[in-house]
XYZ file of C-alpha atoms in Angstrom:
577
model
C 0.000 0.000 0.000
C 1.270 3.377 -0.678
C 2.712 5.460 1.906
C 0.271 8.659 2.928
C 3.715 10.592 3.372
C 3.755 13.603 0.710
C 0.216 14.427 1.411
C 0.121 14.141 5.180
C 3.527 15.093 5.117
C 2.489 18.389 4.209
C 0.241 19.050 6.487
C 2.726 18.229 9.314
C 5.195 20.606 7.426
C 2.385 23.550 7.724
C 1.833 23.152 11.164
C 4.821 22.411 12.133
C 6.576 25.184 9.925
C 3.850 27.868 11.852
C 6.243 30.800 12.698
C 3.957 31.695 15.885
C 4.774 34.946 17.646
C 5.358 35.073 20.974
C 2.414 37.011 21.693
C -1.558 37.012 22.670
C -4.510 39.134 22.665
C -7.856 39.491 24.607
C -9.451 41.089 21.892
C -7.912 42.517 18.595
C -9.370 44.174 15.203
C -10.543 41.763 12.916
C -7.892 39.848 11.066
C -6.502 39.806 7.755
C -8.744 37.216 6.566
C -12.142 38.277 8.397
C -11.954 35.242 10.787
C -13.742 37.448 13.479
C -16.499 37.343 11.408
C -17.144 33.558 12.107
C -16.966 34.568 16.130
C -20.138 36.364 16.272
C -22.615 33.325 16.270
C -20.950 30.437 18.235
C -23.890 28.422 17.771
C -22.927 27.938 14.059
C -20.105 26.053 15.187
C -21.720 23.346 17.082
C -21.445 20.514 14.176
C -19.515 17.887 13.111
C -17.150 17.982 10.225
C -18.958 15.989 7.966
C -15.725 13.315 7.175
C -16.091 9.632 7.225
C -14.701 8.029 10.924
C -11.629 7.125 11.135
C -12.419 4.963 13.811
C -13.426 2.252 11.020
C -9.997 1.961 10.672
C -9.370 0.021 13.567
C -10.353 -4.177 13.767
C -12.722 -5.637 15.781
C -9.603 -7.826 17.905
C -8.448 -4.222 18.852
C -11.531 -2.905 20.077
C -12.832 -6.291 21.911
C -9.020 -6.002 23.481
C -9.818 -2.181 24.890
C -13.647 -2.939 25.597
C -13.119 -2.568 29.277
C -10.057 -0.489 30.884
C -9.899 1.537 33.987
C -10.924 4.152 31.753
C -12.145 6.569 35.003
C -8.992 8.401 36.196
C -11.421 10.943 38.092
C -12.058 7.767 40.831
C -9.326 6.398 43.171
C -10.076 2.978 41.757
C -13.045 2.277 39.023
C -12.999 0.793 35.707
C -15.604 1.054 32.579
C -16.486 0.006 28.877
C -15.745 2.222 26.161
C -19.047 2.089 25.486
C -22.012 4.670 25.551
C -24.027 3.733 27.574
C -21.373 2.263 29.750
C -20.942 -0.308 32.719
C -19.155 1.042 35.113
C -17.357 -0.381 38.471
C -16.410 1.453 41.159
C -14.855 1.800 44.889
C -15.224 4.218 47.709
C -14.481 3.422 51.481
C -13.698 5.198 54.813
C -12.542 3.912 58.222
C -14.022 4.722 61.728
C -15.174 8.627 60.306
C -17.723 8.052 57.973
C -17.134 11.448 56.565
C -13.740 10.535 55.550
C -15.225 9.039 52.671
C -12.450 8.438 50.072
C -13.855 8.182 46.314
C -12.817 10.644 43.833
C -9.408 11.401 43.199
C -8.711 15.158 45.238
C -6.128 17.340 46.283
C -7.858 18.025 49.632
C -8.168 14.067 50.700
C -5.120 13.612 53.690
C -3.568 10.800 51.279
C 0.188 10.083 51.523
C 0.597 8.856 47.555
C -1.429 7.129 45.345
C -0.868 5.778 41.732
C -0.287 3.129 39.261
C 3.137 1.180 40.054
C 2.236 -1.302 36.840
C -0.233 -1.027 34.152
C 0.083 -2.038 30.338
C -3.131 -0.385 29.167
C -5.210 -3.331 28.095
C -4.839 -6.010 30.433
C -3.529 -5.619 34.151
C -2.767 -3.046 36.449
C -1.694 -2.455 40.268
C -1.614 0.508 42.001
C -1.693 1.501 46.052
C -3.269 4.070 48.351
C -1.667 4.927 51.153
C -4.731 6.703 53.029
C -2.898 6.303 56.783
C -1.611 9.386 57.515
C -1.325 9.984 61.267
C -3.856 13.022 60.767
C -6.821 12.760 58.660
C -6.056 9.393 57.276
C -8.679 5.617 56.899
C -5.532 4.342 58.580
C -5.437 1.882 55.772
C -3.128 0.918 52.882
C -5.072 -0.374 50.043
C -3.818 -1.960 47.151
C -6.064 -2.119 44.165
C -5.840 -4.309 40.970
C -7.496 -5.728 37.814
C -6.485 -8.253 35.230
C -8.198 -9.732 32.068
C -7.361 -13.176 32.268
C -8.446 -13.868 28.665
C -5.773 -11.535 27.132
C -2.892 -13.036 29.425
C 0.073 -14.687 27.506
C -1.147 -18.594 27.108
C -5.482 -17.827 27.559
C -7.274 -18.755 29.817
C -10.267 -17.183 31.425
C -12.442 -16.434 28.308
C -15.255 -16.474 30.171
C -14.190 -14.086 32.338
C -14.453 -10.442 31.235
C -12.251 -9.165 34.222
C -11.411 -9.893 37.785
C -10.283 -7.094 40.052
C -8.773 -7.219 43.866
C -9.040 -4.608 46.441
C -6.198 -5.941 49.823
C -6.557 -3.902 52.883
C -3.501 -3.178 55.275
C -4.781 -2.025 58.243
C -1.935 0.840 59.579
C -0.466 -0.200 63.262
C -2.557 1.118 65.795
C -5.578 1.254 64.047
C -8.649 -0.055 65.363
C -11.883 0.767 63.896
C -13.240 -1.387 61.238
C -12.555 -0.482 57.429
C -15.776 -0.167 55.529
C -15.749 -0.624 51.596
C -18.402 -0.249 49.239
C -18.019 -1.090 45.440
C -20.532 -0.631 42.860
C -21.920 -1.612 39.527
C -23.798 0.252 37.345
C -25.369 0.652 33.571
C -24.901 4.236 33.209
C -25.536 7.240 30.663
C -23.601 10.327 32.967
C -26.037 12.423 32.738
C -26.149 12.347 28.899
C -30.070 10.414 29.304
C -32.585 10.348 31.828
C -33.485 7.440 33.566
C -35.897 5.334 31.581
C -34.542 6.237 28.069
C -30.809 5.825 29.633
C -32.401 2.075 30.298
C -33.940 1.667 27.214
C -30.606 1.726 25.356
C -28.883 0.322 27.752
C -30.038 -2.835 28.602
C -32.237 -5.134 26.415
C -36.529 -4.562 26.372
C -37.498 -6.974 28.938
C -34.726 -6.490 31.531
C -35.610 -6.546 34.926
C -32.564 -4.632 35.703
C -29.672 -5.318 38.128
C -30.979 -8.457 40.768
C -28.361 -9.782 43.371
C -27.845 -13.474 44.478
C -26.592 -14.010 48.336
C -24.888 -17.222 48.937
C -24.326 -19.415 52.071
C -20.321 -18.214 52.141
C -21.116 -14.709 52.228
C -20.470 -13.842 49.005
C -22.650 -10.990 46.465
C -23.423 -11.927 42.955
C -24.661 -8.946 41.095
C -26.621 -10.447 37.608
C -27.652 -8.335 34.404
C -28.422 -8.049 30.847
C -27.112 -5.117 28.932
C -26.850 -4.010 24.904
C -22.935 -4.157 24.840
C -22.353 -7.114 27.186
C -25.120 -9.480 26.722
C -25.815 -11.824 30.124
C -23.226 -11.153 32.474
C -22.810 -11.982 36.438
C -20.152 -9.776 38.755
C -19.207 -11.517 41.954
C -17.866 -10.059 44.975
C -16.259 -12.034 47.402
C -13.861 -11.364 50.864
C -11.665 -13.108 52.918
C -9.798 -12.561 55.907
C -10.971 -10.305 58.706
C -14.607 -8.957 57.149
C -17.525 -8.399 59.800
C -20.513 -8.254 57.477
C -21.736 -7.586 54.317
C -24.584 -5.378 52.835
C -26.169 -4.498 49.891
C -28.533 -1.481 47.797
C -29.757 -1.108 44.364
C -31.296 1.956 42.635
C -32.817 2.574 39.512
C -32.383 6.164 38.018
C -28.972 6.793 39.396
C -26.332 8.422 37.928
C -23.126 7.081 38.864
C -21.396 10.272 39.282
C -24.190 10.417 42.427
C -23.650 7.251 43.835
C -21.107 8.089 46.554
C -23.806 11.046 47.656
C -26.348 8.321 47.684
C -24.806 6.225 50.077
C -23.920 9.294 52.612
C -26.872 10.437 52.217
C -28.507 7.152 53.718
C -25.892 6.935 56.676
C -26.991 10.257 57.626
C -30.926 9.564 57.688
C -30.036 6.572 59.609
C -27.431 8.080 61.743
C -29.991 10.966 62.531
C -32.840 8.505 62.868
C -30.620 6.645 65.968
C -30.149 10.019 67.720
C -26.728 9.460 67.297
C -26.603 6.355 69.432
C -25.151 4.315 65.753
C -21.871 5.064 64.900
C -22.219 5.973 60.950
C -19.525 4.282 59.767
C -21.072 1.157 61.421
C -24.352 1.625 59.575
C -24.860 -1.511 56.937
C -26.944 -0.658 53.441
C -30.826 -1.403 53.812
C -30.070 -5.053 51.734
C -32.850 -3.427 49.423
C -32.755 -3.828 45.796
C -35.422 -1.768 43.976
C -36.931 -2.892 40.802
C -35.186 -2.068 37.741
C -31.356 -0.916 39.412
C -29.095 -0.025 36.978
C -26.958 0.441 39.765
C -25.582 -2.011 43.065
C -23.835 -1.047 45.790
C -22.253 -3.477 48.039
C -20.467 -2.380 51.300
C -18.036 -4.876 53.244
C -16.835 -4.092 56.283
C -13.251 -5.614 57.491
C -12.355 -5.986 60.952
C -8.700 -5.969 60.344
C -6.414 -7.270 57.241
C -8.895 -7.966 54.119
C -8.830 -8.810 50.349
C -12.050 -8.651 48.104
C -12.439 -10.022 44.847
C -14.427 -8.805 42.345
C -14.743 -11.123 39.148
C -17.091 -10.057 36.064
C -17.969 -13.134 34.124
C -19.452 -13.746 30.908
C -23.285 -15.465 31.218
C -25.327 -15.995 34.051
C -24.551 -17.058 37.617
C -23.600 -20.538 37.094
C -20.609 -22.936 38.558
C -18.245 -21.251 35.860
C -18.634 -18.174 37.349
C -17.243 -19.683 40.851
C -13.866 -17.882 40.467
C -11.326 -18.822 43.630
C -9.082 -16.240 45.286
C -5.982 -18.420 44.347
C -7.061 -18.376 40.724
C -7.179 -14.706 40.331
C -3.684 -14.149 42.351
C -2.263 -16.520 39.690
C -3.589 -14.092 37.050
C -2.632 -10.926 38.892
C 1.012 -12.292 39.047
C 0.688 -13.199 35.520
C -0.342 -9.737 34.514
C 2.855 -8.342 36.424
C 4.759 -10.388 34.965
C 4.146 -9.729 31.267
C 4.111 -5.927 32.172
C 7.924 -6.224 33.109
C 8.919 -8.366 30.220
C 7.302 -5.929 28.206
C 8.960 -3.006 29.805
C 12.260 -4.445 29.493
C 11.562 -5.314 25.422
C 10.460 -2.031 24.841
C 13.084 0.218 26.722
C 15.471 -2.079 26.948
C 17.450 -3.465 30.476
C 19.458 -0.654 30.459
C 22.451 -1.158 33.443
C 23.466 1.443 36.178
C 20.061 1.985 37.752
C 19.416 0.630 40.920
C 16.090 -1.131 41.251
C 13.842 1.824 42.643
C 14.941 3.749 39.470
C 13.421 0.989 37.566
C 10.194 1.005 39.778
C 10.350 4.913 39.152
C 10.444 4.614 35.256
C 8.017 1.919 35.164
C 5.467 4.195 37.531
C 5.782 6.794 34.635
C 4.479 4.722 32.288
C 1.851 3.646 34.216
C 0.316 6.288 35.332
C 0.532 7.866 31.820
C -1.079 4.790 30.617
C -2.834 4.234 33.113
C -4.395 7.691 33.760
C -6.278 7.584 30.154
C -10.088 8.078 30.430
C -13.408 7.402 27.812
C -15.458 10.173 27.851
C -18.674 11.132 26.120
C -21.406 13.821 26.225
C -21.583 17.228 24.611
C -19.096 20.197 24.691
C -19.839 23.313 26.523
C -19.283 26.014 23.957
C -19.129 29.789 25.341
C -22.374 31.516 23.718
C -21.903 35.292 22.060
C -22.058 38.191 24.656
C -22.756 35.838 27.696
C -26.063 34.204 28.551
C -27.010 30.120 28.548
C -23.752 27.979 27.467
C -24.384 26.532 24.267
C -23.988 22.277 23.723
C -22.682 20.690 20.984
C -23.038 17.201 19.214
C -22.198 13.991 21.235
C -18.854 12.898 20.908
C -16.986 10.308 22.209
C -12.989 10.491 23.633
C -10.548 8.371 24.153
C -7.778 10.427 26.410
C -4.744 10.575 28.904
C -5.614 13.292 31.726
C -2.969 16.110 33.127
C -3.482 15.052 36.237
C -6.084 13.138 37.962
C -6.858 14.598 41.033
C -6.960 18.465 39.142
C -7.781 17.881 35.874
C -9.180 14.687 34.801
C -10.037 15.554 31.302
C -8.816 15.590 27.710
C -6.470 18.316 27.080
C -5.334 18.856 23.596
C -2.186 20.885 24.779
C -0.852 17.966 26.512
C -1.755 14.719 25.080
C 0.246 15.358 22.174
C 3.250 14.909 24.659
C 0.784 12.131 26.862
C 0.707 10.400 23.649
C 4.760 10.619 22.403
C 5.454 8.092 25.406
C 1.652 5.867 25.009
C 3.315 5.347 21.410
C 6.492 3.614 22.404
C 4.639 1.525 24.314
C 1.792 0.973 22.479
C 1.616 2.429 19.049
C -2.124 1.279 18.568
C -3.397 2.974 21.925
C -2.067 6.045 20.767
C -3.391 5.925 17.215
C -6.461 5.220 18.697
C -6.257 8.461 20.806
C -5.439 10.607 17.840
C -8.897 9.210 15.962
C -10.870 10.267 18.788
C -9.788 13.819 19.236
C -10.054 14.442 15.725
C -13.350 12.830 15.994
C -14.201 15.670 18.068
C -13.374 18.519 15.223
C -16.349 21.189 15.071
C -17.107 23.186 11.768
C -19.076 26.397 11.154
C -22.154 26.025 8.750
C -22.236 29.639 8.261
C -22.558 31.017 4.697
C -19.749 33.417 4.797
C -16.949 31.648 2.736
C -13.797 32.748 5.437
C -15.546 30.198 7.909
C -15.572 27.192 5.564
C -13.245 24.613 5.403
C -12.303 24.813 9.298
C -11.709 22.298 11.912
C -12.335 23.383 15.514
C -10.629 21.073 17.794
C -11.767 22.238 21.595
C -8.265 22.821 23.826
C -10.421 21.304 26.843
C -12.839 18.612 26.728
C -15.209 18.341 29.750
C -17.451 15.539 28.507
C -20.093 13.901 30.707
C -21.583 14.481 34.348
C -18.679 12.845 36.138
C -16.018 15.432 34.388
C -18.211 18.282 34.385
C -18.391 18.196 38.043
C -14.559 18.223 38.194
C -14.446 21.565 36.474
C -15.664 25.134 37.584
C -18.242 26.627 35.122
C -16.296 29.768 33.970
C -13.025 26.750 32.470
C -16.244 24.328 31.116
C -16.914 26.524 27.621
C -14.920 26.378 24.914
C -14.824 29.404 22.264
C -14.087 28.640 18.567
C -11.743 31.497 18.519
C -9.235 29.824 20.912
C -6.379 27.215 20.244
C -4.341 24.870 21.940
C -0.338 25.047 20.498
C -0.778 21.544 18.124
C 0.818 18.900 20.155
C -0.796 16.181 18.427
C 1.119 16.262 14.856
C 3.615 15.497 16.702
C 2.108 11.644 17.498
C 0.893 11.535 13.625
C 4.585 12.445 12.630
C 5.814 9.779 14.884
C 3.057 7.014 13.745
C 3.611 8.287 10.097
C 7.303 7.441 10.681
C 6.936 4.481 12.385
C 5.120 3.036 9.486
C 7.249 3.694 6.953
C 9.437 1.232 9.347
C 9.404 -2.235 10.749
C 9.775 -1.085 14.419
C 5.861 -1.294 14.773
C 5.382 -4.553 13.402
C 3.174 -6.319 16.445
C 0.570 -3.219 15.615
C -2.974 -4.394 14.345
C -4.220 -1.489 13.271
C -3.410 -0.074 9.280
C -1.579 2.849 10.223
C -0.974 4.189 7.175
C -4.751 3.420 6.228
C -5.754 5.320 9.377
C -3.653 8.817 8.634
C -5.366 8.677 4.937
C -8.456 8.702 6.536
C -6.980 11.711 9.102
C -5.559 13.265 6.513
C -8.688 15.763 5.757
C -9.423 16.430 9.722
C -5.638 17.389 10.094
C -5.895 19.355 7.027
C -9.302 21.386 8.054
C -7.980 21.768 11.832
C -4.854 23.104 10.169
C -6.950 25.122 8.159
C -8.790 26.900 11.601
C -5.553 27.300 13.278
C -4.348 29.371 10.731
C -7.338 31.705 10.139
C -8.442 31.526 13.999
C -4.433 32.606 15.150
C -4.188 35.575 12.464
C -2.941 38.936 14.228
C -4.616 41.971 13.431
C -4.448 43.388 10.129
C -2.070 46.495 10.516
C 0.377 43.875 12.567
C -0.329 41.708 9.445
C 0.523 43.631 7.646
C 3.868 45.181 9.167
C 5.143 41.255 10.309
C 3.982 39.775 7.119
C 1.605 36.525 6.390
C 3.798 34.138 8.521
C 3.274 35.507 11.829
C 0.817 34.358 14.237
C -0.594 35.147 17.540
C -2.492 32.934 20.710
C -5.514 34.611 21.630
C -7.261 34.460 25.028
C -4.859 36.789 27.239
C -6.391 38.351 29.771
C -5.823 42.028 30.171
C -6.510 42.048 33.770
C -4.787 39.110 35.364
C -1.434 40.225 34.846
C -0.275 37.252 32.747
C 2.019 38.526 29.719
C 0.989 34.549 28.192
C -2.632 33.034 27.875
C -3.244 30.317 30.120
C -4.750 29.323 26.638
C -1.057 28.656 25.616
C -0.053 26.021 28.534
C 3.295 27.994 28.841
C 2.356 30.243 31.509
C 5.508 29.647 33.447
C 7.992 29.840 30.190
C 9.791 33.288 30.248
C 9.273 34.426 27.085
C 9.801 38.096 24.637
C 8.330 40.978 26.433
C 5.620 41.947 23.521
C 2.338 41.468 22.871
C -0.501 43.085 20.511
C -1.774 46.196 21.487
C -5.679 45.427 22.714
């Protein structure tokens, strides 16, 4: 097949070859080539570019491999389908303070360190929370992990769509029971309500979420949903665990479910006139007809480990997973994460073994911090009023940061992705479809707004992100750009596979950046006409000189926080405003 490399090429070269100015602008005089013009009615940018997917390009074995992934860096510990609607799984807990709940991933929680220490992206990961500080702390460690047995070197476990462990180390000196909860749910994030969120996502007929107890304590959750067909999820402890309680609730969002649950220890704390401790206060073991979500809370008197283990089909024998079973697959998982590590960077000599551990966390968490998002874009309407909402899209995305800012950033996960590629070149082609799956165009009439791309610096897609973000950083404006990061990852997949390095890939890389090629050539397009100075700078600096907008001219910044480079000393000049 012929290489895409003059045309794409190209593109790359006029991107790359941008001779930007080191300068910004809250608002300017309309530029040379009447851009401003397409800025006065936002709304006509809320469309898609109307380009075939380029998602096609990928094979079913790729997207079965990625189905589910822990794909929701906003949470401590959860995992999810790339799917919309999704299934979604979940963990919050807290020790002997019930309102020390620990669940989202925040700055403010007491937590010593968190993070992925091994994670390949597709099929096993292990990370640890050390929530014991002395002040303010669970007094627990907890180490959390998943595996999918099925996509382990040598098979096994095709009938198992994942199994996940949570281990509790109690900290010396602690004494008051550890109480977990993890959840299940069939959830739209806001993007439906309730009944037509059920409607699509589980098959006409379903009765919903039901849960099985059995004789050794253990929790079966059992449903039916469109992208999973029959499945059963059970939950399992051993060690030191006191009891075991359940709830299930139809309607529920799952970025609400933590506020569900406190919510009910506080009507039953209140209801005991304080005589119940909350964090001693079991779930109501009701299940309401037609739950798309289950919530089951174990509590552990000292040392724990809980196993979680989705399998395909209905409660049956098969589904019987044992706790040594799913170690053996956990140590499996680590195992072909370092032998990959060492293939792919080599076993380079002179480090001591925490430098290793150090590198290998990097990867990890980069890898291991990507999200799937979906819902509709904010988009900042003309002259203030109601934010304006754009098509669905779906997005496939590393994060900055997941405690601050667990969403897509354009800015960054061309450099996110630079890393992801080494590692796994078909991840990170994967990423680059779905951001340029999310270009907007402008259906206006006036011929200096056709042709253009919008790509959206941030992406704040669903309820579960948008509650992350403050309103005023949620809208995105048409007339703002992100420096373009991401030709960087389709130079370096464009290079690759002009090589053999990328051999083990199963995706059509070249076939994939034809298919890009008229996205990156439109976004291209808007960067140029949406960057423009003003005309009388135009005109003195010439038609190769561009500018960032979005400085403010009250905050005191000389660069837009637009740019990412807010901290990078840079020429003292900017346009006049």
């Amino acid at each position: 097949m012929e290489k895409p490399a003059v045309a794409l090429g190209a593109v790359l070269l006029a991107v790359a070859g941008l001779s930007l100015m080191q300068s910004e602008t809250a608002t300017a005089p309309a530029p040379a080539n009447g851009f401003d013009r397409c800025l006065a009615d936002p709304a006509q940018w809320l469309h898609p570019l109307p380009l075939p997917s380029a998602l096609g390009a990928f094979p079913a074995e790729h997207n079965a491999s990625l189905l589910w992934g822990s794909y929701r860096p906003a949470v401590y510990f959860g995992l999810r389908t790339r799917t919309f609607p999704a299934a979604v799984f979940g963990l919050f807990w807290h020790g002997g303070n019930a309102d020390k709940m620990r669940h989202q991933c925040s700055e403010g929680d007491p937590i010593r360190r968190y993070g992925w220490e091994e994670h390949d992206g597709r099929t096993y990961g292990s990370q640890r929370i050390f929530d014991d500080k002395p002040a303010g702390g669970n007094g627990v460690i907890l180490h959390t992990k998943f595996v999918k047995p099925g996509q382990l070197d040598g098979g096994g476990g095709d009938d198992v769509h994942w199994a996940a462990r949570v281990a509790v180390e109690r900290s010396e000196g602690a004494t008051q029971p550890t109480a977990l909860y993890l959840y299940y749910g069939l959830d739209c994030d806001g993007e439906l309500g309730g009944e037509e969120c059920a409607a699509q996502s589980q098959p006409e007929g379903s009765a919903g979420l039901t849960v099985d107890r059995s004789d050794d304590g253990s929790v079966t959750i059992v449903g039916n949903s469109a992208s999973l067909g029959t499945f059963s999820l059970r939950i399992a402890a051993s060690g030191v665990s006191s009891e075991v309680s359940a709830w299930g609730g139809s309607g529920v969002v799952i970025a609400d479910v933590q506020e569900k649950v406190a919510e009910y220890l506080q009507k039953r704390f209140k209801k005991s006139k304080g005589k119940k401790a909350k964090a001693s206060i079991s779930l109501p073991n009701k299940i309401q007809k037609d739950s798309n979500v289950v919530v089951v809370r174990i509590a552990c008197d000292g040392d724990c480990s809980v196993d979680a283990v989705l399998s395909k089909g209905s409660a049956d024998a098969k589904a019987l997973v044992s706790a040594d079973l799913v170690s053996s697959w956990l140590e499996s998982g680590s195992q072909k994460f370092w032998r990959k590590f060492g293939k792919v960077f080599g076993e380079v000599g002179g480090f001591a073994e925490n430098d290793k551990k150090a590198a290998a966390a990097a990867l990890a968490n980069a890898i291991g911090g990507m999200g799937y998002f979906h819902g509709r874009m904010p988009v900042e309407p003309a002259g203030g009023g109601i934010e304006l909402s754009s098509f669905p899209v779906s997005l496939f995305t590393a994060v900055p940061s997941r405690p601050f800012f667990p969403r897509g950033f354009a800015w960054d996960e061309g450099f996110h992705q630079l890393l992801i590629r080494r590692w796994d070149a078909d991840i990170a082609a994967d990423s680059l479809a779905h951001w340029m799956g999310t270009l907007h165009t402008s259906v206006s009439d006036d011929e200096a707004c056709s042709g253009l791309g919008w790509l959206p610096r941030e992406q704040t897609l669903g309820e579960e992100a948008r509650r992350r973000v403050p309103e005023q950083f949620r809208k995105q404006s048409p007339s703002i750009a992100n420096p373009p990061t991401l030709v960087l990852l389709a130079d370096a997949l464009l290079k690759a596979s002009q090589s053999d390095s990328d051999s083990s890939s199963a995706v059509d890389v070249p076939e994939l950046l034809r298919l890009l090629r008229p996205r990156l050539e439109q976004w291209v397009a808007w960067l140029l006409a949406s960057q423009r100075p003003p005309i009388s700078s135009a005109q003195e600096l010439g038609d190769g000189d561009f500018q960032w907008r979005g400085r403010s001219t009250s905050d005191g910044k000389l660069n837009p926080n637009t740019l990412g480079k807010q901290r990078v000393p840079r020429r003292h000049f900017h346009w006049p405003v």
